[in-house]
CSV table of C-alpha atoms and ligand atoms in Angstrom, one decimal:
chain,number,residue,atom,x,y,z
A,6,UNK,CA,90.5,-71.3,-0.7
A,7,UNK,CA,91.3,-70.3,-4.3
A,8,UNK,CA,87.9,-71.1,-5.7
A,9,UNK,CA,86.9,-70.5,-9.3
A,10,UNK,CA,83.6,-69.0,-8.6
A,11,UNK,CA,81.2,-68.0,-5.8
A,12,UNK,CA,77.9,-66.4,-5.3
A,13,UNK,CA,75.6,-65.2,-2.5
A,14,UNK,CA,71.8,-65.4,-2.8
A,15,UNK,CA,69.7,-63.6,-0.2
A,16,UNK,CA,66.0,-64.2,0.5
A,17,UNK,CA,64.1,-61.2,-0.4
A,18,UNK,CA,61.7,-60.7,2.5
A,19,UNK,CA,59.6,-58.0,1.0
A,20,UNK,CA,56.5,-60.1,0.6
A,21,UNK,CA,55.2,-63.4,1.8
A,22,UNK,CA,56.5,-65.6,-1.1
A,23,UNK,CA,60.2,-66.7,-1.0
A,24,UNK,CA,62.2,-64.9,-3.6
A,25,UNK,CA,65.9,-64.6,-4.0
A,26,UNK,CA,68.1,-61.9,-5.1
A,27,UNK,CA,71.7,-62.1,-6.1
A,28,UNK,CA,73.8,-60.2,-3.5
A,29,UNK,CA,77.1,-61.0,-5.1
A,30,UNK,CA,78.5,-63.3,-7.8
A,31,UNK,CA,82.1,-64.0,-8.9
A,32,UNK,CA,82.5,-66.4,-11.9
A,33,UNK,CA,78.9,-67.6,-12.0
A,34,UNK,CA,76.3,-66.3,-14.5
A,35,UNK,CA,73.6,-64.5,-12.5
A,36,UNK,CA,70.7,-66.3,-14.0
A,37,UNK,CA,72.3,-69.6,-13.4
A,38,UNK,CA,72.6,-68.8,-9.7
A,39,UNK,CA,68.9,-68.0,-9.5
A,40,UNK,CA,67.9,-71.2,-11.4
A,41,UNK,CA,69.2,-73.2,-8.4
A,42,UNK,CA,66.5,-72.0,-6.1
A,43,UNK,CA,63.6,-71.9,-8.6
A,44,UNK,CA,61.8,-75.0,-7.4
A,45,UNK,CA,62.2,-74.4,-3.6
A,46,UNK,CA,63.7,-77.9,-3.1
A,47,UNK,CA,67.2,-76.5,-2.2
A,48,UNK,CA,65.7,-74.0,0.2
A,49,UNK,CA,63.6,-76.6,2.1
A,50,UNK,CA,66.6,-79.0,2.2
A,51,UNK,CA,69.0,-76.4,3.6
A,52,UNK,CA,66.5,-75.1,6.0
A,53,UNK,CA,65.9,-78.6,7.3
A,54,UNK,CA,69.6,-79.8,7.5
A,55,UNK,CA,71.2,-76.4,8.3
A,56,UNK,CA,74.5,-77.9,7.1
A,57,UNK,CA,76.7,-77.4,4.0
A,58,UNK,CA,75.4,-79.3,0.9
A,59,UNK,CA,78.1,-81.1,-1.1
A,60,UNK,CA,77.1,-81.8,-4.7
A,61,UNK,CA,79.1,-85.1,-4.8
A,62,UNK,CA,77.1,-86.4,-1.9
A,63,UNK,CA,73.7,-85.8,-3.5
A,64,UNK,CA,74.0,-88.8,-5.8
A,65,UNK,CA,74.8,-91.0,-2.9
A,66,UNK,CA,71.9,-89.7,-0.8
A,67,UNK,CA,69.5,-90.1,-3.7
A,68,UNK,CA,70.4,-93.7,-4.3
A,69,UNK,CA,69.4,-94.7,-0.8
A,70,UNK,CA,66.0,-93.0,-1.1
A,71,UNK,CA,62.9,-95.2,-1.6
A,72,UNK,CA,60.6,-92.3,-2.6
A,73,UNK,CA,60.9,-91.9,-6.3
A,74,UNK,CA,59.8,-88.3,-6.3
A,75,UNK,CA,62.3,-87.4,-3.6
A,76,UNK,CA,65.0,-89.2,-5.5
A,77,UNK,CA,64.1,-87.3,-8.6
A,78,UNK,CA,64.4,-84.0,-6.7
A,79,UNK,CA,67.9,-84.9,-5.6
A,80,UNK,CA,69.0,-86.0,-9.0
A,81,UNK,CA,67.6,-82.8,-10.5
A,82,UNK,CA,69.4,-80.6,-7.9
A,83,UNK,CA,72.6,-82.5,-8.5
A,84,UNK,CA,72.2,-82.0,-12.3
A,85,UNK,CA,71.5,-78.3,-11.8
A,86,UNK,CA,74.5,-77.8,-9.7
A,87,UNK,CA,76.6,-79.6,-12.2
A,88,UNK,CA,75.3,-77.5,-15.0
A,89,UNK,CA,76.3,-74.3,-13.4
A,90,UNK,CA,79.5,-75.8,-12.0
A,91,UNK,CA,78.6,-75.3,-8.4
A,92,UNK,CA,80.1,-77.8,-5.9
A,93,UNK,CA,78.8,-76.6,-2.5
A,94,UNK,CA,75.8,-74.8,-1.1
A,95,UNK,CA,76.1,-73.2,2.4
A,96,UNK,CA,72.9,-72.3,4.3
A,97,UNK,CA,72.7,-68.9,6.0
A,98,UNK,CA,70.3,-69.4,8.9
A,99,UNK,CA,69.0,-67.1,11.6
A,100,UNK,CA,66.5,-68.5,14.2
A,101,UNK,CA,66.0,-71.7,12.1
A,102,UNK,CA,65.0,-69.6,9.1
A,103,UNK,CA,67.0,-69.6,5.9
A,104,UNK,CA,67.9,-66.1,4.9
A,105,UNK,CA,70.4,-66.9,2.1
A,106,UNK,CA,72.6,-69.4,0.4
A,107,UNK,CA,76.3,-69.1,-0.4
A,108,UNK,CA,77.1,-71.1,-3.6
A,109,UNK,CA,80.7,-72.1,-4.2
A,110,UNK,CA,82.4,-73.5,-7.3
A,111,UNK,CA,85.5,-75.8,-7.2
A,112,UNK,CA,88.9,-75.2,-5.9
A,113,UNK,CA,91.2,-74.0,-8.7
A,114,UNK,CA,93.7,-76.7,-7.7
A,115,UNK,CA,91.1,-79.3,-8.6
A,116,UNK,CA,91.2,-80.8,-5.0
A,117,UNK,CA,88.0,-81.7,-3.3
A,118,UNK,CA,86.8,-79.9,-0.2
A,119,UNK,CA,88.2,-81.4,3.0
A,120,UNK,CA,86.3,-81.9,6.2
A,121,UNK,CA,88.3,-79.0,7.8
A,122,UNK,CA,87.2,-76.8,4.8
A,123,UNK,CA,83.6,-77.8,5.4
A,124,UNK,CA,83.8,-77.0,9.1
A,125,UNK,CA,85.4,-73.6,8.4
A,126,UNK,CA,82.9,-72.8,5.7
A,127,UNK,CA,80.0,-73.9,8.0
A,128,UNK,CA,81.3,-71.4,10.7
A,129,UNK,CA,81.8,-68.7,8.1
A,130,UNK,CA,78.3,-69.1,6.7
A,131,UNK,CA,76.8,-68.9,10.2
A,132,UNK,CA,78.7,-65.6,10.9
A,133,UNK,CA,77.8,-64.3,7.5
A,134,UNK,CA,74.2,-64.9,8.3
A,135,UNK,CA,74.5,-62.9,11.6
A,136,UNK,CA,76.3,-60.1,9.8
A,137,UNK,CA,73.6,-59.9,7.0
A,138,UNK,CA,70.8,-60.0,9.6
A,139,UNK,CA,72.4,-57.2,11.6
A,140,UNK,CA,72.8,-55.2,8.4
A,141,UNK,CA,69.1,-55.7,7.6
A,142,UNK,CA,68.0,-54.7,11.1
A,143,UNK,CA,70.2,-51.6,10.9
A,144,UNK,CA,68.6,-50.7,7.7
A,145,UNK,CA,65.1,-51.3,9.2
A,146,UNK,CA,66.0,-49.0,12.1
A,147,UNK,CA,67.2,-46.4,9.7
A,148,UNK,CA,64.1,-46.7,7.6
A,149,UNK,CA,62.0,-46.4,10.7
A,150,UNK,CA,63.9,-43.3,11.8
A,151,UNK,CA,63.3,-41.8,8.4
A,152,UNK,CA,59.6,-42.6,8.6
A,153,UNK,CA,59.5,-41.1,12.1
A,154,UNK,CA,61.3,-38.0,10.9
A,155,UNK,CA,58.9,-37.7,8.0
A,156,UNK,CA,56.0,-37.9,10.4
A,157,UNK,CA,57.5,-35.3,12.7
A,158,UNK,CA,58.1,-33.0,9.7
A,159,UNK,CA,54.5,-33.5,8.6
A,160,UNK,CA,53.1,-32.8,12.1
A,161,UNK,CA,55.4,-29.8,12.5
A,162,UNK,CA,54.0,-28.4,9.3
A,163,UNK,CA,50.5,-29.1,10.6
A,164,UNK,CA,51.2,-27.4,13.9
A,165,UNK,CA,52.7,-24.4,12.1
A,166,UNK,CA,49.5,-24.2,10.1
A,167,UNK,CA,47.4,-24.3,13.3
A,168,UNK,CA,49.7,-21.7,14.9
A,169,UNK,CA,49.1,-19.4,12.0
A,170,UNK,CA,45.4,-19.9,12.3
A,171,UNK,CA,45.5,-19.2,16.0
A,172,UNK,CA,47.6,-16.1,15.5
A,173,UNK,CA,45.1,-14.8,12.9
A,174,UNK,CA,42.2,-15.5,15.2
A,175,UNK,CA,44.0,-13.8,18.1
A,176,UNK,CA,44.7,-10.7,15.9
A,177,UNK,CA,40.9,-10.5,15.0
A,178,UNK,CA,40.0,-11.0,18.6
A,179,UNK,CA,42.5,-8.3,19.7
A,180,UNK,CA,41.1,-5.9,17.1
A,181,UNK,CA,37.5,-6.6,18.3
A,182,UNK,CA,38.6,-6.1,21.9
A,183,UNK,CA,40.1,-2.8,21.0
A,184,UNK,CA,36.9,-1.7,19.2
A,185,UNK,CA,34.8,-2.8,22.2
A,186,UNK,CA,37.1,-0.9,24.5
A,187,UNK,CA,36.8,2.2,22.4
A,188,UNK,CA,33.0,1.8,22.2
A,189,UNK,CA,32.8,1.3,26.0
A,190,UNK,CA,34.9,4.5,26.5
A,191,UNK,CA,32.7,6.4,24.1
A,192,UNK,CA,29.6,5.2,26.0
A,193,UNK,CA,31.1,6.2,29.3
A,194,UNK,CA,32.1,9.6,27.9
A,195,UNK,CA,28.6,10.0,26.5
A,196,UNK,CA,27.1,9.3,29.9
A,197,UNK,CA,29.5,11.7,31.6
A,198,UNK,CA,28.5,14.5,29.3
A,199,UNK,CA,24.8,13.7,29.6
A,200,UNK,CA,25.0,13.6,33.4
A,201,UNK,CA,26.8,16.9,33.4
A,202,UNK,CA,24.0,18.5,31.3
A,203,UNK,CA,21.4,16.9,33.6
A,204,UNK,CA,23.0,18.3,36.7
A,205,UNK,CA,23.2,21.9,35.6
A,206,UNK,CA,19.5,22.5,35.2
A,207,UNK,CA,18.8,20.5,38.3
A,208,UNK,CA,21.1,22.7,40.3
A,209,UNK,CA,19.5,25.8,38.8
A,210,UNK,CA,16.0,24.4,39.8
A,211,UNK,CA,17.4,23.7,43.3
A,212,UNK,CA,18.6,27.3,43.6
A,213,UNK,CA,15.2,28.7,42.6
A,214,UNK,CA,13.4,26.4,45.0
A,215,UNK,CA,15.7,27.5,47.8
A,216,UNK,CA,15.0,31.2,47.0
A,217,UNK,CA,11.2,30.4,47.0
A,218,UNK,CA,11.5,28.7,50.4
A,219,UNK,CA,13.4,31.7,51.8
A,220,UNK,CA,10.5,33.9,50.7
A,221,UNK,CA,12.7,35.7,48.2
A,222,UNK,CA,9.7,36.1,45.9
A,223,UNK,CA,7.2,36.9,48.6
A,224,UNK,CA,5.7,34.8,51.5
A,225,UNK,CA,4.4,31.4,50.4
A,226,UNK,CA,1.1,30.1,51.5
A,227,UNK,CA,1.3,26.9,53.7
A,228,UNK,CA,0.0,24.8,50.8
A,229,UNK,CA,2.5,26.2,48.2
A,230,UNK,CA,5.3,25.8,50.8
A,231,UNK,CA,4.4,22.1,51.2
A,232,UNK,CA,4.6,21.6,47.4
A,233,UNK,CA,7.9,23.5,47.1
A,234,UNK,CA,9.3,21.4,50.0
A,235,UNK,CA,8.4,18.2,48.2
A,236,UNK,CA,9.8,19.6,44.9
A,237,UNK,CA,13.1,20.5,46.6
A,238,UNK,CA,13.3,17.1,48.4
A,239,UNK,CA,12.9,15.2,45.1
A,240,UNK,CA,15.3,17.5,43.2
A,241,UNK,CA,17.9,17.0,45.9
A,242,UNK,CA,17.5,13.2,45.6
A,243,UNK,CA,17.8,13.5,41.9
A,244,UNK,CA,21.0,15.6,42.2
A,245,UNK,CA,22.4,12.9,44.5
A,246,UNK,CA,21.7,10.2,41.9
A,247,UNK,CA,23.2,12.2,39.1
A,248,UNK,CA,26.3,12.9,41.2
A,249,UNK,CA,26.7,9.2,42.0
A,250,UNK,CA,26.4,8.3,38.3
A,251,UNK,CA,28.9,11.0,37.4
A,252,UNK,CA,31.4,9.5,39.9
A,253,UNK,CA,30.8,6.0,38.4
A,254,UNK,CA,31.5,7.3,34.9
A,255,UNK,CA,34.6,9.2,36.1
A,256,UNK,CA,36.0,6.1,37.8
A,257,UNK,CA,35.3,4.1,34.7
A,258,UNK,CA,37.4,6.6,32.7
A,259,UNK,CA,40.1,6.5,35.3
A,260,UNK,CA,39.6,10.1,36.4
A,261,UNK,CA,40.8,11.3,39.8
A,262,UNK,CA,37.9,12.9,41.6
A,263,UNK,CA,38.9,12.8,45.3
A,264,UNK,CA,39.0,15.9,47.5
A,265,UNK,CA,40.9,14.8,50.6
A,266,UNK,CA,40.6,16.6,54.0
A,267,UNK,CA,43.5,15.9,56.4
A,268,UNK,CA,41.7,15.2,59.7
A,269,UNK,CA,38.4,13.3,59.3
A,270,UNK,CA,36.7,11.9,62.4
A,271,UNK,CA,35.4,8.5,61.2
A,272,UNK,CA,33.4,7.9,64.3
A,273,UNK,CA,31.5,11.1,63.8
A,274,UNK,CA,31.1,10.4,60.1
A,275,UNK,CA,29.6,7.0,60.9
A,276,UNK,CA,27.3,8.4,63.6
A,277,UNK,CA,26.1,10.9,61.0
A,278,UNK,CA,25.5,8.2,58.4
A,279,UNK,CA,23.6,6.0,60.8
A,280,UNK,CA,21.4,8.9,61.9
A,281,UNK,CA,20.2,9.3,58.3
A,282,UNK,CA,19.5,5.6,58.0
A,283,UNK,CA,18.0,4.9,61.4
A,284,UNK,CA,14.6,6.3,60.3
A,285,UNK,CA,14.4,3.6,57.6
A,286,UNK,CA,15.5,0.8,59.9
A,287,UNK,CA,12.9,1.9,62.5
A,288,UNK,CA,10.2,1.9,59.8
A,289,UNK,CA,11.0,-1.7,59.0
A,290,UNK,CA,11.2,-2.7,62.6
A,291,UNK,CA,14.8,-3.9,62.5
A,292,UNK,CA,17.7,-2.8,64.7
A,293,UNK,CA,20.7,-0.6,63.5
A,294,UNK,CA,23.4,-0.8,66.2
A,295,UNK,CA,26.8,0.9,66.4
A,296,UNK,CA,29.6,-0.7,68.4
A,297,UNK,CA,32.7,1.4,68.8
A,298,UNK,CA,35.5,-0.7,70.2
A,299,UNK,CA,37.9,2.0,71.6
A,300,UNK,CA,39.0,5.3,70.3
A,301,UNK,CA,40.1,5.6,66.7
A,302,UNK,CA,42.5,8.2,65.2
A,303,UNK,CA,41.4,10.7,62.6
A,304,UNK,CA,42.4,9.9,59.0
A,305,UNK,CA,42.7,11.8,55.8
A,306,UNK,CA,39.6,11.3,53.6
A,307,UNK,CA,37.2,12.7,51.1
A,308,UNK,CA,34.4,13.2,53.7
A,309,UNK,CA,31.5,13.4,51.2
A,310,UNK,CA,32.6,10.4,49.2
A,311,UNK,CA,33.5,8.2,52.1
A,312,UNK,CA,30.1,9.0,53.7
A,313,UNK,CA,28.5,8.1,50.4
A,314,UNK,CA,30.4,4.7,50.3
A,315,UNK,CA,29.4,3.9,53.9
A,316,UNK,CA,25.8,5.0,53.3
A,317,UNK,CA,25.5,2.7,50.3
A,318,UNK,CA,26.8,-0.3,52.2
A,319,UNK,CA,24.8,0.3,55.4
A,320,UNK,CA,21.7,1.3,53.4
A,321,UNK,CA,21.9,-2.0,51.4
A,322,UNK,CA,22.1,-4.0,54.7
A,323,UNK,CA,19.0,-2.2,56.0
A,324,UNK,CA,17.3,-2.6,52.6
A,325,UNK,CA,18.0,-6.4,52.2
A,326,UNK,CA,17.2,-7.3,55.8
A,327,UNK,CA,13.6,-8.4,56.6
A,328,UNK,CA,14.1,-9.4,60.3
A,329,UNK,CA,16.8,-8.9,62.9
A,330,UNK,CA,19.0,-6.0,62.0
A,331,UNK,CA,22.4,-4.5,61.2
A,332,UNK,CA,25.4,-4.0,63.4
A,333,UNK,CA,28.2,-1.6,62.6
A,334,UNK,CA,31.5,-2.1,64.4
A,335,UNK,CA,34.5,0.3,64.3
A,336,UNK,CA,37.9,-0.6,65.6
A,337,UNK,CA,41.6,-0.2,65.0
A,338,UNK,CA,43.8,-3.2,64.1
A,339,UNK,CA,47.6,-2.5,63.9
A,340,UNK,CA,47.9,0.4,61.5
A,341,UNK,CA,44.4,-0.1,60.0
A,342,UNK,CA,41.0,1.1,60.8
A,343,UNK,CA,38.4,-1.6,60.4
A,344,UNK,CA,34.7,-1.0,59.8
A,345,UNK,CA,32.5,-4.1,59.9
A,346,UNK,CA,28.9,-3.9,58.7
A,347,UNK,CA,27.0,-7.1,59.5
A,348,UNK,CA,23.3,-7.9,58.7
A,349,UNK,CA,20.9,-10.8,59.2
A,350,UNK,CA,19.4,-10.4,55.8
A,351,UNK,CA,18.9,-12.3,52.5
A,352,UNK,CA,22.6,-13.1,52.1
A,353,UNK,CA,24.7,-13.0,48.8
A,354,UNK,CA,25.4,-15.9,46.5
A,355,UNK,CA,29.0,-17.0,45.7
A,356,UNK,CA,28.8,-15.9,42.0
A,357,UNK,CA,27.6,-12.4,42.9
A,358,UNK,CA,30.1,-11.9,45.8
A,359,UNK,CA,33.1,-12.2,43.5
A,360,UNK,CA,31.9,-9.4,41.2
A,361,UNK,CA,30.2,-7.2,43.7
A,362,UNK,CA,32.7,-4.4,43.7
A,363,UNK,CA,34.1,-4.5,40.2
A,364,UNK,CA,30.9,-4.7,38.0
A,365,UNK,CA,28.0,-2.3,37.6
A,366,UNK,CA,24.4,-3.2,37.2
A,367,UNK,CA,24.7,-6.7,38.6
A,368,UNK,CA,21.9,-7.6,41.1
A,369,UNK,CA,21.0,-10.7,43.0
A,370,UNK,CA,17.8,-12.5,42.2
A,371,UNK,CA,16.4,-12.2,45.7
A,372,UNK,CA,17.3,-8.5,45.7
A,373,UNK,CA,15.4,-8.0,42.5
A,374,UNK,CA,12.3,-9.7,44.0
A,375,UNK,CA,12.5,-7.3,47.0
A,376,UNK,CA,13.2,-4.2,44.9
A,377,UNK,CA,12.4,-4.5,41.2
A,378,UNK,CA,14.4,-1.4,40.4
A,379,UNK,CA,17.8,-0.8,41.9
A,380,UNK,CA,20.6,1.5,40.8
A,381,UNK,CA,23.1,-1.4,40.6
A,382,UNK,CA,26.0,1.0,41.0
A,383,UNK,CA,26.2,1.5,44.7
A,384,UNK,CA,28.7,-1.2,45.6
A,385,UNK,CA,30.8,-0.5,42.5
A,386,UNK,CA,31.1,3.1,43.5
A,387,UNK,CA,31.7,2.3,47.2
A,388,UNK,CA,34.5,-0.1,46.2
A,389,UNK,CA,36.2,2.5,44.0
A,390,UNK,CA,35.9,5.2,46.8
A,391,UNK,CA,37.5,2.8,49.4
A,392,UNK,CA,40.3,1.9,46.9
A,393,UNK,CA,40.9,5.6,46.3
A,394,UNK,CA,41.6,5.9,50.1
A,395,UNK,CA,44.1,3.1,49.7
A,396,UNK,CA,41.8,0.9,51.6
A,397,UNK,CA,40.3,-2.6,51.0
A,398,UNK,CA,36.7,-3.7,50.9
A,399,UNK,CA,35.3,-7.2,50.7
A,400,UNK,CA,32.1,-9.1,51.5
A,401,UNK,CA,31.4,-12.4,53.0
A,402,UNK,CA,28.1,-14.4,53.2
A,403,UNK,CA,27.3,-18.0,54.1
A,404,UNK,CA,24.7,-17.9,51.3
A,405,UNK,CA,21.0,-17.2,50.9
A,406,UNK,CA,19.2,-16.0,54.0
A,407,UNK,CA,22.3,-16.4,56.0
A,408,UNK,CA,23.1,-12.7,56.3
A,409,UNK,CA,26.0,-10.7,54.8
A,410,UNK,CA,29.1,-9.0,56.2
A,411,UNK,CA,31.0,-6.1,54.7
A,412,UNK,CA,34.6,-5.4,55.7
A,413,UNK,CA,36.2,-2.0,55.1
A,414,UNK,CA,39.9,-1.5,55.9
A,415,UNK,CA,41.4,2.1,55.8
A,416,UNK,CA,45.0,2.9,56.4
A,417,UNK,CA,45.8,5.0,59.4
A,418,UNK,CA,49.5,5.7,58.8
A,419,UNK,CA,51.2,6.8,55.6
A,420,UNK,CA,48.5,9.4,55.1
A,421,UNK,CA,51.2,11.8,53.8
A,422,UNK,CA,51.4,9.7,50.7
A,423,UNK,CA,48.1,11.0,49.3
B,29,ADP,P1,21.4,-2.1,44.2
B,29,ADP,O1,21.3,-2.3,45.7
B,29,ADP,O2,20.9,-0.8,43.8
B,29,ADP,O3,20.8,-3.2,43.4
B,29,ADP,P2,24.2,-2.3,44.7
B,29,ADP,O4,25.4,-2.1,43.9
B,29,ADP,O5,24.2,-1.4,46.0
B,29,ADP,O6,23.0,-2.1,43.8
B,29,ADP,O7,24.2,-3.8,45.1
B,29,ADP,C1,24.4,-4.8,44.1
B,29,ADP,C2,23.7,-6.0,44.5
B,29,ADP,O8,24.4,-6.6,45.6
B,29,ADP,C3,22.3,-5.9,45.1
B,29,ADP,O9,21.3,-5.8,44.0
B,29,ADP,C4,22.1,-7.2,45.9
B,29,ADP,O10,21.8,-8.3,45.1
B,29,ADP,C5,23.5,-7.4,46.5
B,29,ADP,N1,23.6,-6.8,47.8
B,29,ADP,C6,24.3,-5.7,48.2
B,29,ADP,N2,24.2,-5.6,49.6
B,29,ADP,C7,23.6,-6.6,50.1
B,29,ADP,C8,23.2,-7.1,51.4
B,29,ADP,N3,23.5,-6.4,52.5
B,29,ADP,N4,22.5,-8.2,51.5
B,29,ADP,C9,22.2,-8.9,50.4
B,29,ADP,N5,22.5,-8.6,49.1
B,29,ADP,C10,23.2,-7.4,48.9
């Protein structure tokens, strides 16, 4: 349009009060541009009309106004525009809000603005408003992304800090765990040595007691014989306990202690075990039954240790049953030999059942009430012995006073693998 000057004022939205900043001026003095919007009258007028304001029309509008104050405002605006040589103000409106004003001077040709000019400028100012608003939104999104990035960076830093702390705590815990493990091994080693040293004199005692009983040192009187028999009986029991504890320590240290025989008759082994325990069951007035469901093949086993495992389990069933009794069943299932020991006793709680075969010295409350002192290693050892035979052992119980059942599975084939 060949204008002599032009300027764009944008509303600065940073705080609640309306402020303008000069976005661009050509020909105008910057301060003059700002002076136009100082009293807010122009802003309110453009926001209301949303149309281009032509300076020459201001005088005409003002003349028709009855309100003196209003009239004064129009005159004042007209004067201001004249002073800075502005001819036209175009509103930039978005959603009925004024976001800026385009101020134009005169055409260099000296001609007035035509109606077509005004229509064109009106369209232009509307599009400019949309463009400016989009640019603002874009900047807001960019600022927001930056804020988000800053937050993410901050949190990443925090997480990194936490990770370092966790890693440190983990290292301390690992170290403590190693120390505990070493202490535990040292304790087991100590027990192993102590038990060895206990067993030697006990075996020597047993040897001498045997010689005494065989009249090696002269014939014993009936009274002395009775005493020596009791001594030998309790020494034998003590040797058994020490042997059991020695086995437990060995298993805890991962030592191999099995002495396998190729053809062990499990049925005979069970009969033998039950014979030893029947006396105790009869004393308590409970039954101890053996049910053999068909013939079973011989298997490779450490006879002494397997008998010890079976004794521990069946003995427990007799021990923890007050009425009713214990049934032992033997059968083959596919390529497995299954021994089931079932009692009608005090039952086992869920908590205890899960750690029955992998922890030592854990005893049920009821069991402690019945027998204040127990070895607390019987089932641990039985479990290890069965595992060493590549078998499986587990227990089931419906709960307190609902009886218990122990299942032992031993492989029949693949014996050559041992
Ligand atoms: P001990 O019998 O010397 O306490 P064990 O290792 O043989 O040690 O058994 C561990 C615990 O398992 C027992 O104290 C008892 O609480 C529980 N238990 C074992 N067998 C039975 C059973 N047949 N009925 C009920 N509880 C049992």
